[in-house]
Short mmCIF file of C-alpha atoms in Angstrom, two decimals:
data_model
loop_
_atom_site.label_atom_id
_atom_site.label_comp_id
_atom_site.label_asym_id
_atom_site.label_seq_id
_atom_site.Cartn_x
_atom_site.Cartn_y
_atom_site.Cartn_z
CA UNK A 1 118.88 93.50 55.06
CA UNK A 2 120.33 89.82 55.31
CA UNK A 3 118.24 86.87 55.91
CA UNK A 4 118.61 85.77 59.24
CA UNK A 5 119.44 82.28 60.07
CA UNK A 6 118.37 80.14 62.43
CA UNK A 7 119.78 76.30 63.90
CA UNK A 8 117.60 73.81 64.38
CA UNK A 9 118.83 70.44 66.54
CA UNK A 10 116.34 67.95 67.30
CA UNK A 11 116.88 64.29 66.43
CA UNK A 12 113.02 63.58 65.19
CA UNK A 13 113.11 64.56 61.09
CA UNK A 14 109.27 65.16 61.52
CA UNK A 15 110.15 67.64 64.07
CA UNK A 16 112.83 68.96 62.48
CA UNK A 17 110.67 69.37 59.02
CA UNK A 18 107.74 71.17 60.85
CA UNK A 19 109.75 73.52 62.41
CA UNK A 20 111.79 74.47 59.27
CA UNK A 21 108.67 74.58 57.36
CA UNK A 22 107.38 77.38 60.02
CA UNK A 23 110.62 79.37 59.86
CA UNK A 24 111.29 79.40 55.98
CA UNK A 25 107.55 80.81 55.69
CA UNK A 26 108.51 83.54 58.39
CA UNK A 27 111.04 84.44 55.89
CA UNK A 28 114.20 82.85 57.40
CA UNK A 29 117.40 80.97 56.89
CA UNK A 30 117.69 77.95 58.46
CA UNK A 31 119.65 74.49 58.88
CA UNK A 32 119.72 71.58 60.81
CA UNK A 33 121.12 68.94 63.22
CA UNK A 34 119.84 65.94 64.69
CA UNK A 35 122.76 65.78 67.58
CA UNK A 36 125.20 67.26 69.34
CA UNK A 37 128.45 66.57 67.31
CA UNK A 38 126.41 68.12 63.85
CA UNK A 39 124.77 70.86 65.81
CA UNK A 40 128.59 72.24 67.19
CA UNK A 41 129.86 71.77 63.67
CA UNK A 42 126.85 73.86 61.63
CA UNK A 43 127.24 76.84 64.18
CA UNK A 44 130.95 77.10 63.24
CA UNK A 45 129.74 76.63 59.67
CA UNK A 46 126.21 78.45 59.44
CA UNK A 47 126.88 81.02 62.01
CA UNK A 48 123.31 81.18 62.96
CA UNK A 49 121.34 84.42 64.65
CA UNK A 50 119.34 82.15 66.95
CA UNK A 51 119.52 78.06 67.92
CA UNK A 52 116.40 75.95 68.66
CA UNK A 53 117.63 72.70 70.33
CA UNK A 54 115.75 69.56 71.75
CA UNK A 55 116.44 68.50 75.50
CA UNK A 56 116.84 64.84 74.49
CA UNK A 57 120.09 64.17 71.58
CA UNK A 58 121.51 60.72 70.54
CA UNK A 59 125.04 61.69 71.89
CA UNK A 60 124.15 64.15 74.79
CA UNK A 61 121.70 66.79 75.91
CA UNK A 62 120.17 70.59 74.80
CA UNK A 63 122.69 71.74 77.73
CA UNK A 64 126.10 70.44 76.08
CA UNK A 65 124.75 73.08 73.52
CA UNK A 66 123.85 75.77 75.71
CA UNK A 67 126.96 75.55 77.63
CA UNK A 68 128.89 75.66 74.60
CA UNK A 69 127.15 78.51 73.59
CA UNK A 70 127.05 80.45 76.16
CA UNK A 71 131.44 79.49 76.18
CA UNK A 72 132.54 80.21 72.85
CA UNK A 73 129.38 82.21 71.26
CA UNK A 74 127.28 84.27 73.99
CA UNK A 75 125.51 86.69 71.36
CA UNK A 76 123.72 83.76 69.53
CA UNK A 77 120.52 83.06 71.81
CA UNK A 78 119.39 79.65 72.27
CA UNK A 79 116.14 78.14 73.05
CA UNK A 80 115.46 74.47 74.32
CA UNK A 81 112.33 72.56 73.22
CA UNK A 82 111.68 70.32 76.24
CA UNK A 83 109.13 67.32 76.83
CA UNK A 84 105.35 67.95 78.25
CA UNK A 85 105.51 68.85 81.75
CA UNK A 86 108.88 68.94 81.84
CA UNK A 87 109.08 72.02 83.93
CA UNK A 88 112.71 71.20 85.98
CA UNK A 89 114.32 70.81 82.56
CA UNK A 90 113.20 73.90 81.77
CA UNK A 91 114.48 75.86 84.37
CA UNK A 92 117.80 74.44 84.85
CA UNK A 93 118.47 74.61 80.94
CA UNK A 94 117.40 78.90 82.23
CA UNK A 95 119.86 78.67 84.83
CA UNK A 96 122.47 77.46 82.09
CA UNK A 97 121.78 80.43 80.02
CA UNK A 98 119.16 79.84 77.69
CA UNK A 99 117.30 82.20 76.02
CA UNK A 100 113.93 81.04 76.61
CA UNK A 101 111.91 77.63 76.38
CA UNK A 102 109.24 75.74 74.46
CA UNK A 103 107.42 72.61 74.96
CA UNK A 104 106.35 70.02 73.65
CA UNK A 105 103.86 69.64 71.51
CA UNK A 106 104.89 72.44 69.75
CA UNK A 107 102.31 75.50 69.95
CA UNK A 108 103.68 77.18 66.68
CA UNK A 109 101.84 81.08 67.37
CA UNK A 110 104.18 80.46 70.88
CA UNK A 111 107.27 79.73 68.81
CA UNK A 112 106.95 82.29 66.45
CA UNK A 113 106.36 85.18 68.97
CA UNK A 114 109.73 83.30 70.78
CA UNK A 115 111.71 83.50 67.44
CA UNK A 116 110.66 87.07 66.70
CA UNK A 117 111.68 87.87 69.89
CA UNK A 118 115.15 86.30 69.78
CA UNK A 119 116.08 87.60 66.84
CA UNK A 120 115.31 90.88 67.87
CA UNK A 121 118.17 90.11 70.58
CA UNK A 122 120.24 88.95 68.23
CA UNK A 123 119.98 91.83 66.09
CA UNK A 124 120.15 94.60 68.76
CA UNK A 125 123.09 92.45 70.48
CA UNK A 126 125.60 95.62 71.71
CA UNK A 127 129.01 94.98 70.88
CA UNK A 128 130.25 96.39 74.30
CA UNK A 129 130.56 93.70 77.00
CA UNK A 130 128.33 93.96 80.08
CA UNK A 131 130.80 94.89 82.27
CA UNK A 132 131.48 98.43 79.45
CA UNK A 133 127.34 98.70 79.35
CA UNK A 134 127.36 99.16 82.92
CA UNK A 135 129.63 102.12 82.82
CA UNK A 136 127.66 103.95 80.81
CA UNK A 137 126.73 107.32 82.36
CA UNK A 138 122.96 107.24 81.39
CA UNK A 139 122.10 104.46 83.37
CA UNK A 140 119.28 105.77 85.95
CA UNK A 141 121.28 103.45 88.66
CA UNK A 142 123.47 105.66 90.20
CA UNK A 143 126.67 105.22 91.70
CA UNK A 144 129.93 103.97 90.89
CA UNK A 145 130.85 101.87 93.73
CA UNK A 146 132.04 98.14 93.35
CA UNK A 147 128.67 96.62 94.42
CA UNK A 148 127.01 99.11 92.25
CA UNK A 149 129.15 98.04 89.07
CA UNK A 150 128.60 94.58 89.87
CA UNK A 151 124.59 95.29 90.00
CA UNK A 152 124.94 97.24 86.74
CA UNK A 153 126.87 94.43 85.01
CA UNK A 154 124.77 91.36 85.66
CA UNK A 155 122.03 93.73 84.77
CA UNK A 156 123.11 93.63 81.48
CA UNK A 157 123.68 90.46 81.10
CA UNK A 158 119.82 89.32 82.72
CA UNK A 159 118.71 91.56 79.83
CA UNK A 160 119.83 89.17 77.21
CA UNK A 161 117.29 85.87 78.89
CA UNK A 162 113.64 85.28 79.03
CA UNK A 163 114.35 83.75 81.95
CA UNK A 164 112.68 84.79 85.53
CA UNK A 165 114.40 87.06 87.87
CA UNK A 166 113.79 87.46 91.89
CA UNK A 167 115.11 90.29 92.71
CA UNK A 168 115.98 90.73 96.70
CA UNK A 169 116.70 93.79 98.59
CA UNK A 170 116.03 95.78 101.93
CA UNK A 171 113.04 98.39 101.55
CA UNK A 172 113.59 101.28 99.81
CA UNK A 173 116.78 99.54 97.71
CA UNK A 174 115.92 100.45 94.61
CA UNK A 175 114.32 96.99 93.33
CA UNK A 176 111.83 98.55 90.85
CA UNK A 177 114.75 100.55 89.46
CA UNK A 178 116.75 97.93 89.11
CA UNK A 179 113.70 95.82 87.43
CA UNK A 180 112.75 98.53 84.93
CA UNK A 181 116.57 98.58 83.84
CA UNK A 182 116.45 95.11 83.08
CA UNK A 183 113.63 95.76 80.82
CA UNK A 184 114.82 98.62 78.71
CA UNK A 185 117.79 97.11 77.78
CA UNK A 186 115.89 94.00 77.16
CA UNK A 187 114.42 93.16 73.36
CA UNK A 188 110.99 93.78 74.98
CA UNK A 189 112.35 97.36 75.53
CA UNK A 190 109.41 98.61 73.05
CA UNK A 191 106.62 96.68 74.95
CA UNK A 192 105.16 97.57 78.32
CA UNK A 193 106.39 97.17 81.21
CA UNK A 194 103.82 97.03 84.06
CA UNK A 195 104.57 97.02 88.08
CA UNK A 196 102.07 96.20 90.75
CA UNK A 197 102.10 95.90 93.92
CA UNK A 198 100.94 91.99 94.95
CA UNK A 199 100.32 93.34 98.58
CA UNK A 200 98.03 96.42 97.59
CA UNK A 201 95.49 94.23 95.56
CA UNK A 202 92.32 92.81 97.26
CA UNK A 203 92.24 89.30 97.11
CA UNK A 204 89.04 89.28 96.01
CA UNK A 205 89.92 91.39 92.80
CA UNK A 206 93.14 89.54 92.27
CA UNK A 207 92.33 87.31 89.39
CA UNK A 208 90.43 89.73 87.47
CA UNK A 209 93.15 92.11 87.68
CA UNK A 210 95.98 89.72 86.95
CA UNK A 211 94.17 88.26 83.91
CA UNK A 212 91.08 90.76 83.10
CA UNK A 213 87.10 89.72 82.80
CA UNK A 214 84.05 89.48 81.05
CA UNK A 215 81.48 92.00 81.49
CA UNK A 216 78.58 90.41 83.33
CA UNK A 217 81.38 87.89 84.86
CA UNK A 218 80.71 88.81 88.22
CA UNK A 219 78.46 91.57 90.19
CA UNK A 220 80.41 95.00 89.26
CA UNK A 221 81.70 93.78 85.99
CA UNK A 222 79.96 95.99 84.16
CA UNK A 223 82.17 96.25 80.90
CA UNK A 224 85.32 93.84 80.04
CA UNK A 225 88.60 94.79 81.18
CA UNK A 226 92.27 93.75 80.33
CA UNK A 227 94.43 92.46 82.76
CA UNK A 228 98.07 92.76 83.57
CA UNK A 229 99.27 90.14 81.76
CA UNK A 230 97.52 91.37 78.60
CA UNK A 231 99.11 94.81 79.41
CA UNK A 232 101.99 93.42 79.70
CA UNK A 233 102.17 91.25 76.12
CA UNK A 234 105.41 91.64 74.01
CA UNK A 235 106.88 93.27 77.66
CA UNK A 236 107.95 92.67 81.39
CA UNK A 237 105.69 92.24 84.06
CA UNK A 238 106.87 93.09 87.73
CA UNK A 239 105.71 91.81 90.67
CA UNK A 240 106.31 93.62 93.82
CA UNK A 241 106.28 91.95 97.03
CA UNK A 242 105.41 88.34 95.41
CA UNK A 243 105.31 87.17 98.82
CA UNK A 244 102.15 88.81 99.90
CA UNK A 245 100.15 86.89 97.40
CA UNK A 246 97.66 84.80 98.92
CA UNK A 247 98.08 80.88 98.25
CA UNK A 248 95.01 80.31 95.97
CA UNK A 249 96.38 83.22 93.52
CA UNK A 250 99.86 81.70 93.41
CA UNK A 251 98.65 78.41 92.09
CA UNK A 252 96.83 79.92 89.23
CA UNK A 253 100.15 82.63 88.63
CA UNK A 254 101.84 79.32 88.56
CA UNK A 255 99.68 77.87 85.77
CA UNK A 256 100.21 81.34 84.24
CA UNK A 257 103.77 81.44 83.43
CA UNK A 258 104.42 77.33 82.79
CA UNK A 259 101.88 77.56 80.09
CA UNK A 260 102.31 80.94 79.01
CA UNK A 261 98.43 81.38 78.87
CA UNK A 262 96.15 83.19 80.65
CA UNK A 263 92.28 82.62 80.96
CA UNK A 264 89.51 85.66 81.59
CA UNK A 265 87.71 85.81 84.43
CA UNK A 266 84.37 84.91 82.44
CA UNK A 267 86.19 83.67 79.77
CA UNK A 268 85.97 80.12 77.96
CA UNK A 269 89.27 79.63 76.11
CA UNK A 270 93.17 80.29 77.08
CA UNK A 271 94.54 83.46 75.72
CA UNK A 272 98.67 83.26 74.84
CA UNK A 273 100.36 85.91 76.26
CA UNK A 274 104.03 86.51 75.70
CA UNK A 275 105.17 88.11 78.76
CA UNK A 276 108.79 88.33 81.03
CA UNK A 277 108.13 87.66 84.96
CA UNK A 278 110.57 89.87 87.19
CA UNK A 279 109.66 89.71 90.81
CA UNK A 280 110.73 90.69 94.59
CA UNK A 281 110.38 91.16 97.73
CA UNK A 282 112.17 92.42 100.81
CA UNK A 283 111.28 89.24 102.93
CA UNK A 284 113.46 85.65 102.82
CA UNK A 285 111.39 83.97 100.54
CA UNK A 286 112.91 80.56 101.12
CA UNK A 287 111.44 80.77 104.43
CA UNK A 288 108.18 82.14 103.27
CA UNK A 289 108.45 78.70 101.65
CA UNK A 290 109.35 76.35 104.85
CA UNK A 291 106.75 77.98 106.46
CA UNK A 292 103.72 77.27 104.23
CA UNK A 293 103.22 80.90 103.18
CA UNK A 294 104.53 80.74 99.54
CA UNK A 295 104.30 77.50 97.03
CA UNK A 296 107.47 75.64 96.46
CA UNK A 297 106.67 75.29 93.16
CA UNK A 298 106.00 78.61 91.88
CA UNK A 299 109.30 79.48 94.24
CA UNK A 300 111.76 77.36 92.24
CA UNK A 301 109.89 78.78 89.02
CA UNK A 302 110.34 82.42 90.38
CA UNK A 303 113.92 82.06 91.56
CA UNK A 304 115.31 80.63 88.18
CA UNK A 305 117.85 83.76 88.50
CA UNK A 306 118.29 85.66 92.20
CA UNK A 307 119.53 89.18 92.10
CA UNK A 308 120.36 90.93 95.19
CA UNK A 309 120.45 94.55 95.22
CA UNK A 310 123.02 96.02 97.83
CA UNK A 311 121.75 98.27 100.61
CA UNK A 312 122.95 101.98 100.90
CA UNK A 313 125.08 100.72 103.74
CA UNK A 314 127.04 98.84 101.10
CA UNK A 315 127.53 101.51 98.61
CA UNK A 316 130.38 103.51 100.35
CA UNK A 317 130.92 107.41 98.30
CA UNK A 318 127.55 106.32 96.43
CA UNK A 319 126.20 107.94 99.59
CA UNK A 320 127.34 111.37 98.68
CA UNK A 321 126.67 111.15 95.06
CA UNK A 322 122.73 110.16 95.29
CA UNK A 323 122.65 112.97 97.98
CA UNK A 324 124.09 115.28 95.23
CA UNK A 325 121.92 114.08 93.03
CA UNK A 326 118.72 114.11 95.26
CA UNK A 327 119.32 118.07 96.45
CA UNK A 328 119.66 118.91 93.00
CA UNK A 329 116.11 117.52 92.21
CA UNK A 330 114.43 118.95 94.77
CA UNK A 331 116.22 122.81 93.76
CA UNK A 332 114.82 122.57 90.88
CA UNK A 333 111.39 121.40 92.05
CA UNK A 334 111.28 124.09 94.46
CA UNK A 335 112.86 126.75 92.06
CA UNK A 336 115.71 127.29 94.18
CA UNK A 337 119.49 128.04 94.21
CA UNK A 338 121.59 125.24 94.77
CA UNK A 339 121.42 123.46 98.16
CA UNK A 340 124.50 121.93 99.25
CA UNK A 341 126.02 120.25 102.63
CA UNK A 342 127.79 120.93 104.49
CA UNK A 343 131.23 118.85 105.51
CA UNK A 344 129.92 118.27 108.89
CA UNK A 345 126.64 116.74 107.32
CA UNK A 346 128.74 115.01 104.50
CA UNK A 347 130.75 112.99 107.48
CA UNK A 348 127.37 112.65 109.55
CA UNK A 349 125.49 110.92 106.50
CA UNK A 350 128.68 108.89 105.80
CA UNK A 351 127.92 107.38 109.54
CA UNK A 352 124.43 106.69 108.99
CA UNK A 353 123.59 103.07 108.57
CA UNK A 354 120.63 104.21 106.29
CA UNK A 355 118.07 101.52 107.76
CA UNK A 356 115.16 102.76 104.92
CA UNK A 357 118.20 102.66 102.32
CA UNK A 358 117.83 105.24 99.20
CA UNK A 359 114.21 105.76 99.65
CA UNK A 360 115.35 107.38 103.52
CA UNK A 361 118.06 109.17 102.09
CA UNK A 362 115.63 111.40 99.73
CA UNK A 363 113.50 111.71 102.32
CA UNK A 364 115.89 113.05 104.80
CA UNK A 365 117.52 115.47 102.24
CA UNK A 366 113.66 117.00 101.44
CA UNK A 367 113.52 117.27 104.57
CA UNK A 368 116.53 119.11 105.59
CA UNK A 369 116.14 121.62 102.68
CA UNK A 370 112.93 122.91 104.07
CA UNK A 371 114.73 123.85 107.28
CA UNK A 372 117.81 124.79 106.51
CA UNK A 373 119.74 128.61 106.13
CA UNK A 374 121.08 129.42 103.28
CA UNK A 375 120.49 126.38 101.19
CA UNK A 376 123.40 125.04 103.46
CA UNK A 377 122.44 121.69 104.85
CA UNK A 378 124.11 121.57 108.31
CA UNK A 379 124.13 118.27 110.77
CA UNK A 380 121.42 119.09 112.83
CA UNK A 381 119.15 119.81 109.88
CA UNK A 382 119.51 116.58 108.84
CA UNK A 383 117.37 115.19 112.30
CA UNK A 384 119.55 112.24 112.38
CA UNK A 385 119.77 110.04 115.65
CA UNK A 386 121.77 111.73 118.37
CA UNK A 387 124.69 109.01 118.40
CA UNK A 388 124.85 109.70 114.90
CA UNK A 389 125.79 113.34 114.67
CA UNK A 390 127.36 113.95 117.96
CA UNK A 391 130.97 113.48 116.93
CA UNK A 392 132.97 113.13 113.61
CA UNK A 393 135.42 110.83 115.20
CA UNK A 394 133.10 108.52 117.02
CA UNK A 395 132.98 104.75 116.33
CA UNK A 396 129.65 104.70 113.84
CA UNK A 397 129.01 100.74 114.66
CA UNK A 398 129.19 100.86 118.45
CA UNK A 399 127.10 104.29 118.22
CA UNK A 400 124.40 102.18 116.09
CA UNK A 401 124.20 99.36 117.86
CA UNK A 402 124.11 101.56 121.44
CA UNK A 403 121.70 103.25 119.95
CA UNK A 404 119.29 99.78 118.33
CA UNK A 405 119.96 98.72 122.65
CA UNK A 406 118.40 101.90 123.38
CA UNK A 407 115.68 101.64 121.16
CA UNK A 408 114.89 97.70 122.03
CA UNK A 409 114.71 98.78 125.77
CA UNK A 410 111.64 100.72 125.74
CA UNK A 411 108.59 99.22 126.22
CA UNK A 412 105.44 99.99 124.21
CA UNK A 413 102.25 98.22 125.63
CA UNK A 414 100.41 95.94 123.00
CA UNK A 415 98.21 97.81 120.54
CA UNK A 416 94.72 97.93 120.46
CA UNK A 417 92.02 99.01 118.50
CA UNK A 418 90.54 102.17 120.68
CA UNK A 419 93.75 103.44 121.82
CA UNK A 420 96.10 102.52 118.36
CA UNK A 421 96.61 105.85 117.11
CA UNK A 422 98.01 106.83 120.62
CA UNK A 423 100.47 103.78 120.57
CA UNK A 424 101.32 104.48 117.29
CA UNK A 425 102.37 107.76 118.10
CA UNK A 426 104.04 106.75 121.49
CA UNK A 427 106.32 104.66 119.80
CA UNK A 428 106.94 107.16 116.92
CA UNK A 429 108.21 109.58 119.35
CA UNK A 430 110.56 107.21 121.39
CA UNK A 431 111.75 105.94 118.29
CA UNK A 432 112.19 109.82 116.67
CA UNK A 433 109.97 108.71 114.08
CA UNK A 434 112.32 106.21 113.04
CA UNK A 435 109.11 104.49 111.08
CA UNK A 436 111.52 100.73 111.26
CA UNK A 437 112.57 100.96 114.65
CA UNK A 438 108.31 101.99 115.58
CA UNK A 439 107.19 98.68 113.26
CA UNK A 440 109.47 96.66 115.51
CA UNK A 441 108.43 97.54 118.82
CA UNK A 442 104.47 97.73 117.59
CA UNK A 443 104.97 94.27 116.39
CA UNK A 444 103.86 95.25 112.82
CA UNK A 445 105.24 95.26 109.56
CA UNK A 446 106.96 98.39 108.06
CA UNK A 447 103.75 98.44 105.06
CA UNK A 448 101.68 98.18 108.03
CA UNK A 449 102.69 101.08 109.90
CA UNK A 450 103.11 103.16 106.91
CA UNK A 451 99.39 102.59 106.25
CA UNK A 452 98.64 103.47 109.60
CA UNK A 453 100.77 106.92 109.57
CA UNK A 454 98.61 107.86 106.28
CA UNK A 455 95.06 106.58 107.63
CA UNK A 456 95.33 108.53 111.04
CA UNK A 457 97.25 111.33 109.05
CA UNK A 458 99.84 111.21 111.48
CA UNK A 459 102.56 112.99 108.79
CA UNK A 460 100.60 116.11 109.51
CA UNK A 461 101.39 115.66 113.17
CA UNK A 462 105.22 115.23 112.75
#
């Protein structure tokens, strides 16, 4: 196997020497620069598999290298080595396209894990462009619709970087999906990858389950436990609905990611942890922010990259093909012979605006294929609005928004706690269990109501 080479580009010979000495005895290549004009020369020259490059350089800065980089070389990975607290640079040299970062002083088990890492990249690098990865038919994202390539290209190209992702989306979008994806065709595809829900988590449990305890650390702790960044080392960690975290826990998840290092619950020293932060949420986060619900801070560090995911609204035929997809899922859960719909139903899910997005659409299909005939899925098995279904050539915008009037014109009185499980049901009903349209006129949030349904068992009522 050849030796693989890496750059180094700092202007400090001590620097420059330590580093070397900690790559040669990993078994690598290397050379080095101590600015900008040597560093662009010795990647023509050296062709390296991975570039380590100081912020601060005699006749520019780290990001004349990334740029160029990422311009005339975007296979080679680069990482910047940035000054003490020097978070901003940090990001923005992430925003340019680096790799990853380190800081100074150098903590050399953090670089290592870094280089091993990169070179991984390097050495995995797929000689198809993004834009031919995202064609290819075993991707679990489905659909072939222009937003849909678009999502499936940039995916591919956020699985090259270390750097944070927010991914934003309507409930229901697919943002786990789309998070996972990232992962496996990410270097850390081997490693874990570990979801969690930031709203489901007492906040009273949240620090021992984010970074693990000591047994005898608290009352209950009655043997030590590993937390998700541990289970997440050397892989991706996702965090669902980052806005519901409580302020106290986002200062310390702050502290987690700038320094890379976690402490136990218990616990005397700070652990390293190696670990990729992807993260959404359906709300606006930048107003979460102006309205002193989420830390600027940790939002800037979050948001390095933003990644919307398209509703179902947006996805045109994609519609059609996930509902193909979907009934032939649920045949072969159920054992059945293929269950199909009709052209009626085809046009009627076409006018849908899909409100609960993918997530809605399986759940409507389920539905419809326990009361259909003949495995034929027909309109009014579908228990779409009214407006929806009543005719083909109807406008589908005016008969939403007639039907949203509708909906906003009824009057629920306010919720309380002996009669809620009537008023929850009240506004199911005038709603037609549409679960959004009920969370709007309840005043609650769509988790909120959901819990509700589940804790009175209202499903069973439906």
């Amino acid at each position: 196997m050849t030796q693989q080479r890496v750059l180094i580009i700092d202007d400090e010979p001590d620097i420059r020497e330590l580093l070397e000495l900690t790559l040669l005895r990993m078994g690598l290549d290397t050379a080095t620069a101590g600015d900008v004009k040597e560093a662009l020369l010795a990647i023509q020259n050296f062709k390296p598999d991975l570039c380590l490059t100081d912020m601060k350089l005699p006749d520019g800065t780290g990001f004349d290298v990334v740029r160029y980089i990422q311009r005339e070389h975007p296979h080679i990975p680069v990482a910047v080595i940035t000054a003490f607290g020097s978070m901003e640079a940090a990001v923005e040299a992430l925003k340019a396209g680096a790799y990853d970062f380190v800081s100074k002083p150098v903590d050399l088990t953090k670089l290592r894990d870094l280089v091993n890492t990169a070179l991984k990249l390097a050495e995995d690098a797929p000689v198809d462009s993004p834009v031919d990865q995202a064609s290819n038919s075993s991707s679990p994202i489905l659909g072939h619709s222009p937003a849909i390539e678009q999502l499936k290209a940039t995916i591919a190209k956020l699985a090259r970087s270390q750097a944070p992702v927010f991914i934003h989306g309507e409930s229901g979008s697919g943002k786990e999906l789309v998070a996972r994806q990232i992962h496996e065709l990410s270097p850390r595809a081997n490693g874990s990858f570990v979801p969690v829900n930031c709203g489901a988590i007492p906040e009273s449990l949240m620090e021992s389950e984010f970074f693990g305890h000591k047994k005898g650390s608290f009352t209950g702790a009655v043997e030590d436990k590993e937390g998700l960044f541990q289970a997440a080392h050397h892989g991706t960690l996702f965090l669902d609905e980052v806005a519901d975290l409580p302020l106290n826990m986002q200062v310390k998840l702050l502290r987690a990611i700038q320094e890379k290092a976690i402490k136990i619950v218990g616990g005397v020293e700070e652990i390293p942890v190696d670990t990729r932060i992807l993260c959404a949420t359906h709300k606006n986060l930048q107003q979460e922010v102006e309205q002193g619900r989420f830390r600027q801070d940790l939002y800037y560090r979050l948001n390095v990259i933003k990644l919307d995911v398209p509703s179902l609204a947006e996805r045109g035929d994609d519609i059609l093909l996930l509902a193909d997809h979907f009934l032939t899922l649920i045949a072969e859960r159920w054992q059945l012979d293929d269950i199909i719909l009709s052209e009626e139903a085809k046009v009627t899910l076409g006018n849908y605006p899909f409100p609960g997005n993918v997530r809605e659409l399986e759940n409507i299909l389920e539905r419809a294929s326990t009361l259909c005939d003949d495995n034929i899925i027909h309109p009014h098995d579908l228990q779409l609005p009214e407006v929806v279904t009543a005719q083909v050539n109807s406008d589908p915008v005016i008969a939403t928004m007639e039907k949203i009037q509708d909906i906003e014109n009824i009057t629920i009185p306010p919720v309380s706690f002996n009669n809620e499980k009537d008023q929850i049901l009240a506004a199911l009903d005038q709603t037609r269990w549409n679960r959004t349209a009920a969370a709007k006129l309840l005043g609650m949030t769509f988790r909120q109501l959901r819990y509700r349904i589940k804790k009175y068992e209202l499903d069973q009522t439906a």
